[in-house]
Coordinates of C-alpha atoms and ligand atoms in Angstrom, one line a residue:
M274 CA -5.7 25.4 5.3
T275 CA -5.4 24.8 9.5
A276 CA -4.6 21.2 9.8
K277 CA -1.2 20.7 10.1
L278 CA 0.9 18.7 7.7
I279 CA 2.2 15.4 8.7
D280 CA 5.2 14.9 6.1
G281 CA 4.9 10.9 5.5
T282 CA 8.2 11.3 3.1
A283 CA 9.8 13.1 5.8
I284 CA 8.9 10.5 8.1
A285 CA 10.0 8.1 6.4
A286 CA 13.6 9.5 5.9
Q287 CA 13.8 9.8 9.2
V288 CA 13.1 5.6 10.2
R289 CA 15.5 4.5 7.2
K290 CA 18.6 6.8 8.3
E291 CA 17.9 5.3 11.8
T292 CA 17.6 1.7 9.9
A293 CA 20.5 2.1 7.9
E294 CA 22.7 3.2 10.5
A295 CA 21.9 0.3 12.3
V296 CA 22.0 -2.2 9.1
A297 CA 25.5 -0.1 8.8
T298 CA 26.6 -1.6 12.9
L299 CA 24.9 -4.8 11.9
K300 CA 27.7 -5.7 9.2
K301 CA 30.4 -4.1 10.9
E302 CA 30.6 -5.3 14.4
R303 CA 28.6 -8.9 13.8
G304 CA 29.4 -9.8 9.7
I305 CA 25.4 -9.3 9.5
V306 CA 23.3 -8.3 6.4
P307 CA 20.0 -8.2 6.4
G308 CA 18.4 -9.9 3.7
L309 CA 14.5 -9.7 2.6
A310 CA 12.7 -12.0 0.0
T311 CA 9.8 -10.6 -1.6
V312 CA 7.2 -13.4 -3.4
L313 CA 5.1 -12.1 -6.2
V314 CA 2.8 -14.2 -7.4
G315 CA 0.6 -13.1 -10.8
E316 CA 1.2 -9.7 -12.8
N317 CA -1.2 -7.0 -11.0
P318 CA 0.4 -3.5 -12.0
A319 CA 0.3 -2.8 -8.2
S320 CA 1.3 -5.1 -6.7
K321 CA 4.6 -5.3 -9.4
A322 CA 5.1 -1.5 -8.5
Y323 CA 4.5 -2.5 -4.4
V324 CA 7.5 -5.4 -4.8
S325 CA 10.0 -3.9 -7.0
S326 CA 10.1 0.0 -4.6
K327 CA 10.2 -2.4 -1.6
Q328 CA 13.1 -3.9 -3.6
R329 CA 14.9 -0.6 -3.9
A330 CA 14.1 0.4 -0.5
C331 CA 16.3 -2.8 0.8
E332 CA 19.3 -1.9 -1.9
E333 CA 19.6 2.3 -0.9
L334 CA 19.7 0.6 3.5
G335 CA 22.8 -1.8 2.0
M336 CA 20.2 -5.0 2.7
T337 CA 20.2 -8.0 0.4
T338 CA 17.1 -8.9 -1.7
I339 CA 15.8 -12.1 -3.6
G340 CA 12.6 -11.2 -5.8
Q341 CA 10.9 -14.3 -6.4
K342 CA 8.3 -15.0 -8.9
L343 CA 5.8 -17.0 -9.6
P344 CA 3.2 -17.6 -12.7
T345 CA -0.9 -16.6 -11.7
S346 CA -1.2 -19.9 -12.4
A347 CA 0.9 -20.6 -9.5
T348 CA -0.8 -24.1 -7.5
Q349 CA -0.6 -24.1 -2.9
E350 CA 1.8 -26.5 -3.6
E351 CA 4.6 -24.2 -5.3
V352 CA 3.9 -21.0 -3.5
E353 CA 3.7 -23.0 -0.4
G354 CA 7.4 -25.2 -1.4
M355 CA 8.8 -21.3 -2.2
V356 CA 8.3 -19.7 1.0
K357 CA 9.5 -23.1 3.2
S358 CA 12.7 -23.1 0.7
L359 CA 13.1 -19.2 1.8
N360 CA 12.6 -19.8 5.5
A361 CA 15.4 -22.5 5.2
D362 CA 17.9 -20.0 3.6
P363 CA 20.2 -18.3 6.0
K364 CA 21.3 -15.0 4.4
I365 CA 16.8 -14.7 4.4
H366 CA 15.4 -13.0 7.1
G367 CA 12.0 -11.6 5.9
I368 CA 9.7 -13.1 3.9
L369 CA 6.9 -10.8 1.8
V370 CA 4.2 -12.4 0.3
Q371 CA 2.5 -9.9 -1.5
L372 CA -0.8 -9.4 -1.1
P373 CA -3.4 -10.2 -2.9
L374 CA -2.9 -13.5 -3.7
P375 CA -4.9 -14.5 -7.1
K376 CA -8.0 -16.4 -5.8
H377 CA -7.1 -20.4 -6.3
L378 CA -4.9 -19.9 -3.6
D379 CA -5.2 -20.1 0.3
E380 CA -3.8 -17.0 1.5
E381 CA -4.5 -18.1 5.3
K382 CA -2.0 -21.3 4.8
I383 CA 0.7 -19.3 2.5
L384 CA 1.0 -16.8 5.5
G385 CA 0.5 -19.0 8.0
A386 CA 3.7 -21.5 6.2
V387 CA 6.2 -18.1 6.6
S388 CA 8.3 -19.0 9.5
L389 CA 7.4 -16.9 12.1
A390 CA 10.9 -15.8 13.3
K391 CA 10.6 -14.1 9.3
D392 CA 7.3 -12.7 9.3
V393 CA 8.7 -9.4 8.1
D394 CA 4.7 -8.4 7.4
G395 CA 2.8 -9.9 10.4
F396 CA 0.9 -11.3 8.7
H397 CA 1.4 -15.3 9.7
P398 CA -2.1 -16.1 12.4
L399 CA 0.5 -17.1 15.5
N400 CA 1.7 -12.6 14.9
I401 CA -1.9 -11.2 14.7
G402 CA -3.7 -13.7 17.3
R403 CA -0.6 -12.3 19.4
L404 CA -1.2 -9.0 18.3
S405 CA -5.1 -9.2 19.2
M406 CA -4.5 -10.6 23.0
K407 CA -3.5 -8.5 25.9
G408 CA -0.1 -8.6 27.3
R409 CA 1.0 -11.1 24.3
E410 CA 4.4 -9.9 22.2
P411 CA 3.7 -10.5 17.9
M412 CA 7.1 -10.8 16.1
F413 CA 6.8 -8.3 13.8
V414 CA 3.5 -6.1 13.5
P415 CA 1.9 -4.8 10.2
C416 CA 3.8 -2.5 8.6
T417 CA 1.1 0.3 7.7
P418 CA -0.6 0.0 10.5
A419 CA 2.5 0.6 12.5
G420 CA 3.4 3.4 9.9
C421 CA 0.2 4.9 11.0
I422 CA 1.4 4.7 14.3
E423 CA 4.2 5.9 14.1
L424 CA 3.7 9.4 12.1
L425 CA 1.4 10.1 15.5
V426 CA 3.7 9.4 17.8
R427 CA 6.6 11.3 15.6
S428 CA 4.0 13.8 15.6
G429 CA 3.3 13.9 18.7
V430 CA -0.2 13.2 19.0
E431 CA -1.2 12.3 22.1
I432 CA -3.1 8.9 21.6
S433 CA -3.6 7.3 25.5
G434 CA -7.2 8.2 26.3
K435 CA -8.6 9.8 23.3
E436 CA -11.3 8.4 21.3
A437 CA -10.2 6.7 18.0
V438 CA -12.5 5.6 14.7
V439 CA -11.3 3.3 12.1
L440 CA -12.6 3.7 8.7
G441 CA -12.5 0.0 7.4
R442 CA -11.4 -3.7 9.1
S443 CA -9.1 -4.9 6.5
N444 CA -7.1 -7.8 8.6
I445 CA -4.0 -5.4 6.2
V446 CA -5.2 -2.4 8.2
G447 CA -8.1 -1.5 9.8
L448 CA -7.6 -4.5 12.0
P449 CA -4.3 -4.4 13.1
V450 CA -4.3 -0.5 13.3
S451 CA -7.3 -0.8 15.9
M452 CA -5.0 -3.0 18.0
L453 CA -1.8 -1.0 17.8
L454 CA -4.1 2.1 19.3
L455 CA -6.1 -0.2 21.6
H456 CA -2.2 -0.8 23.1
R457 CA -2.1 2.3 22.8
N458 CA -4.8 3.6 25.6
A459 CA -7.4 4.7 23.2
T460 CA -11.0 4.0 23.2
I461 CA -11.8 2.2 19.4
T462 CA -14.2 2.3 17.8
I463 CA -14.3 0.1 14.0
C464 CA -16.9 1.6 11.3
H465 CA -17.5 -0.8 8.5
S466 CA -20.2 -1.0 5.2
R467 CA -23.0 -1.4 7.9
T468 CA -22.4 1.6 10.4
A469 CA -25.3 3.5 11.0
D470 CA -24.5 7.5 10.9
L471 CA -20.8 7.1 9.7
P472 CA -20.3 11.2 10.3
G473 CA -21.5 11.3 13.0
V474 CA -19.1 8.5 14.3
C475 CA -16.3 9.7 12.9
R476 CA -17.3 13.4 14.4
R477 CA -16.9 11.3 17.4
A478 CA -12.7 11.3 16.5
D479 CA -9.7 12.9 18.1
I480 CA -7.7 10.3 16.0
L481 CA -9.5 9.3 12.4
I482 CA -8.1 6.5 10.9
A483 CA -8.9 6.0 7.3
A484 CA -9.0 3.1 5.3
V485 CA -12.2 2.1 2.8
G486 CA -10.3 2.8 -0.2
R487 CA -13.2 4.8 -1.5
A488 CA -11.7 8.4 -2.6
E489 CA -12.5 11.4 -1.3
M490 CA -15.0 9.7 1.3
V491 CA -14.5 11.8 4.2
K492 CA -16.0 15.2 4.3
A493 CA -14.9 18.4 6.7
D494 CA -18.3 17.8 8.2
W495 CA -17.3 14.4 9.5
V496 CA -14.0 15.8 10.9
K497 CA -13.6 17.0 15.1
P498 CA -12.0 20.5 14.7
G499 CA -8.4 20.0 16.6
A500 CA -8.6 16.0 15.0
A501 CA -5.5 13.9 13.9
V502 CA -6.6 12.4 10.2
I503 CA -4.5 9.9 9.2
D504 CA -5.2 9.1 5.6
V505 CA -4.8 5.5 3.7
G506 CA -6.1 5.3 0.3
I507 CA -5.2 5.0 -2.0
N508 CA -7.1 6.2 -5.1
Q509 CA -6.7 6.4 -8.6
V510 CA -9.6 8.8 -10.2
W511 CA -9.4 10.3 -13.7
V512 CA -8.5 14.2 -14.5
E513 CA -10.4 15.9 -17.0
H514 CA -8.1 16.9 -20.1
P515 CA -9.5 19.1 -22.7
A516 CA -8.8 17.0 -25.4
D517 CA -10.3 13.5 -23.9
K518 CA -13.4 12.8 -25.8
E519 CA -14.9 8.5 -26.3
Y520 CA -13.9 6.5 -28.9
T521 CA -15.3 3.1 -29.1
C522 CA -13.2 -0.2 -29.3
A523 CA -13.0 -2.1 -32.9
V524 CA -12.5 -4.9 -31.4
T525 CA -15.0 -5.8 -28.8
G526 CA -16.9 -2.7 -29.0
E527 CA -16.5 -1.7 -25.5
T528 CA -16.4 2.8 -25.6
F529 CA -13.5 4.6 -23.5
V530 CA -13.1 8.5 -23.0
A531 CA -8.8 9.0 -23.7
H532 CA -7.3 11.6 -25.6
R533 CA -3.8 11.7 -28.0
R534 CA -0.3 11.9 -25.8
D535 CA 0.4 14.6 -24.5
Q536 CA 3.7 15.8 -24.3
S537 CA 3.2 17.9 -21.6
E538 CA 2.0 15.7 -19.0
K539 CA 4.3 14.6 -16.8
G540 CA 3.4 11.7 -14.8
G541 CA 0.0 10.5 -13.7
R542 CA -0.5 9.1 -17.2
R543 CA -2.1 6.0 -18.5
K544 CA -2.6 4.0 -22.3
M545 CA -6.1 3.6 -22.9
G546 CA -5.3 2.7 -26.6
D547 CA -4.7 2.8 -29.7
Y548 CA -6.4 4.7 -32.9
C549 CA -5.0 4.8 -36.4
T550 CA -5.5 8.2 -38.5
E551 CA -5.8 7.0 -41.3
C552 CA -8.8 4.1 -40.9
D553 CA -10.2 6.3 -38.1
T554 CA -10.3 3.3 -36.2
A555 CA -9.3 2.8 -32.2
W556 CA -8.7 0.0 -30.6
L557 CA -8.7 -0.8 -26.7
K558 CA -4.9 -1.7 -24.9
G559 CA -4.2 -5.4 -24.7
Q560 CA -6.3 -5.7 -27.8
E561 CA -5.0 -7.1 -31.7
P562 CA -5.1 -4.0 -34.2
P563 CA -8.0 -4.8 -36.2
D564 CA -6.9 -6.8 -40.0
S565 CA -7.8 -3.6 -41.5
C566 CA -5.3 -1.7 -40.0
A567 CA -2.4 -3.8 -40.4
G568 CA 0.7 -2.5 -41.5
C569 CA -1.1 1.0 -40.2
E570 CA 1.0 2.7 -38.0
P571 CA -1.2 3.9 -34.6
I572 CA -1.6 6.8 -32.4
A573 CA -1.6 6.0 -28.0
L574 CA -4.2 7.5 -26.4
F575 CA -4.2 8.1 -23.4
R576 CA -5.8 9.4 -19.9
K577 CA -4.7 11.4 -17.0
Y578 CA -4.9 10.2 -13.2
K579 CA -4.2 11.8 -9.5
L580 CA -4.2 9.9 -6.4
V581 CA -5.8 11.2 -4.3
G582 CA -7.1 9.0 -0.7
D583 CA -10.1 8.0 1.2
V584 CA -10.1 12.1 2.9
D585 CA -11.2 14.8 1.2
F586 CA -7.6 16.9 0.9
D587 CA -8.6 20.5 0.9
D588 CA -11.8 20.5 2.9
V589 CA -10.8 18.0 5.8
S590 CA -7.6 20.7 6.4
Q591 CA -9.7 22.9 7.2
V592 CA -10.8 21.9 10.2
A593 CA -8.5 19.0 11.3
G594 CA -5.3 19.8 13.5
H595 CA -3.3 17.4 11.5
L596 CA -3.9 15.4 9.0
T597 CA -1.8 13.3 6.2
P598 CA -1.9 13.9 2.4
V599 CA -1.7 11.5 -0.3
P600 CA 0.7 11.2 -1.8
G601 CA 3.1 11.3 0.7
G602 CA 1.7 10.4 4.1
V603 CA 1.2 6.9 4.9
G604 CA 2.7 5.2 1.5
P605 CA 6.2 5.5 2.8
M606 CA 5.9 5.1 5.7
T607 CA 4.5 1.0 4.7
I608 CA 8.1 0.2 3.4
A609 CA 10.1 2.8 6.0
M610 CA 8.9 0.7 8.5
L611 CA 9.1 -3.1 6.9
M612 CA 13.0 -2.2 6.2
H613 CA 12.9 -1.8 10.0
N614 CA 11.3 -5.1 10.6
T615 CA 13.4 -6.6 8.7
Y616 CA 16.1 -5.3 10.0
R617 CA 15.1 -6.2 13.6
G618 CA 14.5 -10.3 11.6
A619 CA 18.3 -10.0 10.9
L620 CA 19.0 -9.2 14.6
H621 CA 16.6 -11.9 16.0
T622 CA 17.6 -14.8 13.9
F623 CA 21.3 -14.9 15.4
E624 CA 20.5 -14.4 18.7
Ligands
GUN1985 N1 -0.5 -5.6 0.0 C1 -1.2 -4.1 0.0 N2 -0.3 -3.9 1.3 C2 0.6 -4.7 2.0 C3 1.0 -4.8 2.6 O1 1.5 -4.6 3.8 N3 2.0 -6.8 2.7 C4 1.8 -7.6 1.6 N4 2.8 -8.3 2.3 N5 1.0 -7.0 1.0 C5 0.6 -6.0 0.2

């Protein structure tokens, strides 16, 4: 490996420590405790996990937190009403509406309902608009893009005058990180699904930001030797297990691959279904057992997975100058920057 590892966990710990100290000073000198409200609509398991880690981080840094939950069926009025009541709550300095929202909701209107002074996610149209203009200052900058910049800056990577290529044009990462790089005087190319000769465009980059959600897409021959590569992707890929075999769900007829619980497996294990050894019958997770298995004691079936980024780490680490791992790169920075923004929200409100 030639690349220098950018340790997101260590840099995030540093940002969190700095924020915790600032929070303690704010509390001591002005009696203000920063407060974050999270709004979670629906049951998306990844969103639930992200929201819990954001709340846990608040507690660890001495901030207060309120977790509001609404069912998937919540109406536009209910979600906007909840945001408005949080806007009016003086103990709350930051509001985070976890995305994605269920399809029937108007995301733009909901994000626009968040008070500008409490928009710690930086997704309010006015904050995004200001971020996209020269000489304007958004009140808050979106957390993942801000985390990418912080990783580059704290690792000593020069941005000004460099060629930066951003893979992906999402509202959450691709577009805002491009604007942040532009403000720091990089020359930007934004790539997307219609970009011709993607590897060739990426090879021009001194700084490559990968945020497309395609497991290990970026290979060594896409990367200019010595480039700084920031991997924003979090993709789940299945890992083969010697006991994996194909089962057919007795309820839906679908087939699935799984193995019986392996006690030696740590982490990265997902329950796929159940299996009744007496009746030699399997069924998918979420299905009721077939009537023939009423009273039987099924065993659980699992499959192993791991998280990988959009960058093929082993391959790219042979050519890149700097590289973030997944996990342990951008992920921890998103939460650290959210904590920093919430602290700033508390500071603004009372200025
Ligand atoms: N979903 C994925 N990333 C984010 C984020 O940074 N903020 C919010 N609110 N939702 C997300």
